[in-house]
PDB file of C-alpha atoms in Angstrom:
ATOM      1  CA  UNK A   1      95.550 115.977 113.937  1.00 44.00           C
ATOM      2  CA  UNK A   2      91.943 116.344 114.406  1.00 59.00           C
ATOM      3  CA  UNK A   3      90.009 117.363 111.193  1.00 68.00           C
ATOM      4  CA  UNK A   4      90.358 121.816 112.186  1.00 70.00           C
ATOM      5  CA  UNK A   5      86.954 123.472 112.368  1.00 83.00           C
ATOM      6  CA  UNK A   6      85.942 126.005 109.551  1.00 87.00           C
ATOM      7  CA  UNK A   7      82.720 127.562 110.428  1.00 92.00           C
ATOM      8  CA  UNK A   8      81.338 131.148 109.058  1.00 91.00           C
ATOM      9  CA  UNK A   9      80.219 133.681 110.356  1.00 91.00           C
ATOM     10  CA  UNK A  10      76.886 132.803 110.596  1.00 94.00           C
ATOM     11  CA  UNK A  11      77.348 129.211 111.359  1.00 95.00           C
ATOM     12  CA  UNK A  12      79.922 131.266 114.967  1.00 94.00           C
ATOM     13  CA  UNK A  13      76.564 133.591 114.911  1.00 95.00           C
ATOM     14  CA  UNK A  14      73.418 130.833 115.163  1.00 97.00           C
ATOM     15  CA  UNK A  15      75.563 128.622 117.756  1.00 97.00           C
ATOM     16  CA  UNK A  16      76.105 131.979 120.213  1.00 97.00           C
ATOM     17  CA  UNK A  17      72.025 132.376 120.103  1.00 97.00           C
ATOM     18  CA  UNK A  18      72.853 128.805 120.786  1.00 98.00           C
ATOM     19  CA  UNK A  19      75.168 128.953 123.293  1.00 98.00           C
ATOM     20  CA  UNK A  20      73.142 132.072 124.962  1.00 97.00           C
ATOM     21  CA  UNK A  21      69.815 130.670 125.631  1.00 97.00           C
ATOM     22  CA  UNK A  22      71.409 126.628 126.099  1.00 97.00           C
ATOM     23  CA  UNK A  23      68.540 125.740 122.991  1.00 97.00           C
ATOM     24  CA  UNK A  24      65.924 127.831 120.424  1.00 98.00           C
ATOM     25  CA  UNK A  25      63.914 127.256 117.880  1.00 97.00           C
ATOM     26  CA  UNK A  26      65.223 128.382 114.016  1.00 96.00           C
ATOM     27  CA  UNK A  27      62.063 131.263 114.176  1.00 95.00           C
ATOM     28  CA  UNK A  28      64.221 132.286 118.151  1.00 96.00           C
ATOM     29  CA  UNK A  29      67.929 132.111 116.090  1.00 97.00           C
ATOM     30  CA  UNK A  30      66.267 134.366 112.825  1.00 95.00           C
ATOM     31  CA  UNK A  31      64.840 136.495 116.356  1.00 94.00           C
ATOM     32  CA  UNK A  32      68.166 137.397 118.172  1.00 94.00           C
ATOM     33  CA  UNK A  33      70.114 137.320 115.039  1.00 93.00           C
ATOM     34  CA  UNK A  34      67.820 139.833 113.320  1.00 85.00           C
ATOM     35  CA  UNK A  35      70.483 142.395 112.663  1.00 78.00           C
ATOM     36  CA  UNK A  36      71.792 140.804 110.580  1.00 75.00           C
ATOM     37  CA  UNK A  37      68.748 140.570 107.896  1.00 76.00           C
ATOM     38  CA  UNK A  38      69.287 136.755 107.768  1.00 83.00           C
ATOM     39  CA  UNK A  39      65.740 135.838 106.676  1.00 90.00           C
ATOM     40  CA  UNK A  40      63.999 132.416 108.853  1.00 91.00           C
ATOM     41  CA  UNK A  41      64.639 130.056 105.697  1.00 94.00           C
ATOM     42  CA  UNK A  42      68.729 130.512 105.583  1.00 94.00           C
ATOM     43  CA  UNK A  43      68.613 129.983 109.308  1.00 95.00           C
ATOM     44  CA  UNK A  44      66.556 126.642 108.452  1.00 96.00           C
ATOM     45  CA  UNK A  45      68.881 125.662 106.354  1.00 96.00           C
ATOM     46  CA  UNK A  46      72.277 126.643 107.826  1.00 96.00           C
ATOM     47  CA  UNK A  47      70.595 124.724 111.412  1.00 98.00           C
ATOM     48  CA  UNK A  48      70.469 121.556 109.403  1.00 97.00           C
ATOM     49  CA  UNK A  49      73.828 121.297 107.629  1.00 97.00           C
ATOM     50  CA  UNK A  50      75.175 122.108 111.091  1.00 97.00           C
ATOM     51  CA  UNK A  51      73.117 119.890 112.165  1.00 97.00           C
ATOM     52  CA  UNK A  52      74.858 117.495 109.458  1.00 97.00           C
ATOM     53  CA  UNK A  53      77.891 118.246 110.547  1.00 95.00           C
ATOM     54  CA  UNK A  54      77.558 117.793 114.190  1.00 95.00           C
ATOM     55  CA  UNK A  55      77.414 120.863 115.280  1.00 97.00           C
ATOM     56  CA  UNK A  56      73.995 121.334 116.564  1.00 98.00           C
ATOM     57  CA  UNK A  57      70.850 118.544 117.226  1.00 98.00           C
ATOM     58  CA  UNK A  58      67.694 119.786 117.758  1.00 98.00           C
ATOM     59  CA  UNK A  59      64.751 117.763 119.304  1.00 98.00           C
ATOM     60  CA  UNK A  60      61.264 118.811 118.389  1.00 97.00           C
ATOM     61  CA  UNK A  61      58.019 119.771 120.064  1.00 96.00           C
ATOM     62  CA  UNK A  62      54.847 120.109 118.814  1.00 95.00           C
ATOM     63  CA  UNK A  63      55.839 121.691 114.960  1.00 94.00           C
ATOM     64  CA  UNK A  64      59.429 122.891 115.651  1.00 95.00           C
ATOM     65  CA  UNK A  65      62.690 121.525 115.680  1.00 97.00           C
ATOM     66  CA  UNK A  66      64.576 122.797 119.209  1.00 98.00           C
ATOM     67  CA  UNK A  67      67.768 123.218 118.324  1.00 98.00           C
ATOM     68  CA  UNK A  68      70.378 123.012 121.073  1.00 98.00           C
ATOM     69  CA  UNK A  69      75.082 123.164 120.822  1.00 98.00           C
ATOM     70  CA  UNK A  70      76.899 120.188 120.074  1.00 97.00           C
ATOM     71  CA  UNK A  71      80.231 122.327 120.955  1.00 96.00           C
ATOM     72  CA  UNK A  72      80.715 124.388 123.896  1.00 96.00           C
ATOM     73  CA  UNK A  73      82.399 127.493 123.642  1.00 96.00           C
ATOM     74  CA  UNK A  74      85.043 126.491 124.457  1.00 96.00           C
ATOM     75  CA  UNK A  75      85.677 123.605 122.792  1.00 94.00           C
ATOM     76  CA  UNK A  76      85.120 125.234 119.309  1.00 94.00           C
ATOM     77  CA  UNK A  77      87.300 128.912 120.328  1.00 93.00           C
ATOM     78  CA  UNK A  78      90.154 126.413 121.337  1.00 92.00           C
ATOM     79  CA  UNK A  79      89.428 124.506 117.885  1.00 90.00           C
ATOM     80  CA  UNK A  80      89.524 127.986 115.855  1.00 90.00           C
ATOM     81  CA  UNK A  81      92.293 129.196 117.976  1.00 92.00           C
ATOM     82  CA  UNK A  82      94.337 125.730 117.369  1.00 90.00           C
ATOM     83  CA  UNK A  83      93.491 126.104 113.665  1.00 89.00           C
ATOM     84  CA  UNK A  84      94.247 129.633 113.135  1.00 90.00           C
ATOM     85  CA  UNK A  85      97.364 129.536 115.037  1.00 93.00           C
ATOM     86  CA  UNK A  86      98.795 126.328 113.174  1.00 92.00           C
ATOM     87  CA  UNK A  87      97.336 128.394 109.439  1.00 91.00           C
ATOM     88  CA  UNK A  88      99.319 131.475 110.007  1.00 94.00           C
ATOM     89  CA  UNK A  89     101.786 130.786 112.074  1.00 95.00           C
ATOM     90  CA  UNK A  90     102.750 127.120 111.692  1.00 95.00           C
ATOM     91  CA  UNK A  91     102.203 126.209 115.778  1.00 93.00           C
ATOM     92  CA  UNK A  92     104.228 128.783 117.340  1.00 95.00           C
ATOM     93  CA  UNK A  93     102.046 130.316 119.864  1.00 93.00           C
ATOM     94  CA  UNK A  94     104.555 133.287 120.770  1.00 93.00           C
ATOM     95  CA  UNK A  95     104.575 134.355 117.817  1.00 95.00           C
ATOM     96  CA  UNK A  96     101.062 134.765 117.393  1.00 94.00           C
ATOM     97  CA  UNK A  97     101.055 136.862 120.366  1.00 92.00           C
ATOM     98  CA  UNK A  98     103.589 139.202 120.119  1.00 93.00           C
ATOM     99  CA  UNK A  99     101.464 140.027 116.630  1.00 94.00           C
ATOM    100  CA  UNK A 100      98.401 140.733 118.113  1.00 91.00           C
ATOM    101  CA  UNK A 101     100.911 143.118 120.560  1.00 90.00           C
ATOM    102  CA  UNK A 102     102.558 145.217 117.355  1.00 91.00           C
ATOM    103  CA  UNK A 103      98.460 144.909 115.481  1.00 92.00           C
ATOM    104  CA  UNK A 104      95.775 145.362 118.416  1.00 88.00           C
ATOM    105  CA  UNK A 105      95.796 149.052 120.333  1.00 91.00           C
ATOM    106  CA  UNK A 106      96.037 147.217 124.610  1.00 90.00           C
ATOM    107  CA  UNK A 107      95.488 149.805 126.608  1.00 92.00           C
ATOM    108  CA  UNK A 108      97.568 149.686 130.457  1.00 93.00           C
ATOM    109  CA  UNK A 109      94.499 147.962 132.109  1.00 95.00           C
ATOM    110  CA  UNK A 110      94.375 145.100 129.062  1.00 93.00           C
ATOM    111  CA  UNK A 111      97.950 144.783 129.212  1.00 92.00           C
ATOM    112  CA  UNK A 112      98.286 144.209 132.824  1.00 95.00           C
ATOM    113  CA  UNK A 113      95.240 141.471 132.867  1.00 95.00           C
ATOM    114  CA  UNK A 114      97.577 140.509 130.358  1.00 93.00           C
ATOM    115  CA  UNK A 115     100.497 139.698 132.554  1.00 93.00           C
ATOM    116  CA  UNK A 116      98.504 138.539 135.735  1.00 96.00           C
ATOM    117  CA  UNK A 117      97.311 135.761 132.997  1.00 94.00           C
ATOM    118  CA  UNK A 118     101.254 134.704 132.788  1.00 93.00           C
ATOM    119  CA  UNK A 119     102.111 134.938 136.287  1.00 95.00           C
ATOM    120  CA  UNK A 120      99.471 132.330 136.642  1.00 95.00           C
ATOM    121  CA  UNK A 121     100.521 130.109 133.542  1.00 93.00           C
ATOM    122  CA  UNK A 122     103.759 130.605 135.669  1.00 94.00           C
ATOM    123  CA  UNK A 123     103.151 129.279 138.444  1.00 93.00           C
ATOM    124  CA  UNK A 124     100.708 126.440 136.756  1.00 93.00           C
ATOM    125  CA  UNK A 125     103.548 125.456 135.033  1.00 91.00           C
ATOM    126  CA  UNK A 126     105.370 124.981 138.309  1.00 90.00           C
ATOM    127  CA  UNK A 127     103.178 123.467 140.590  1.00 81.00           C
ATOM    128  CA  UNK A 128     103.535 123.277 144.426  1.00 77.00           C
TER     129      UNK A 128
END
């Protein structure tokens, strides 16, 4: 099994900026995260750590590093949800969904969308 991907809130926030923009400098990431009040040195340090982990890569433009994500949002989401499901629910997807249904506010429109997703998945599983 692939090593679980563990990301902190700041790492996810940085990746979101990179996913949204495609690539960005430390200055741009800092601006995009202005509400989180992070210093440019903190962002630069985190990007360096993330690059060592293979999460981002950079190119040099003038005197600045321009960072880009090495993993797609879907890849990160899939890995984090699979790890959460395994760790908290021993891999039992129905237990995860049951937990969400019981513990979260879900309006009628969301329930309709969820039912439609289940029907679509059943059709896909049934094949042509």
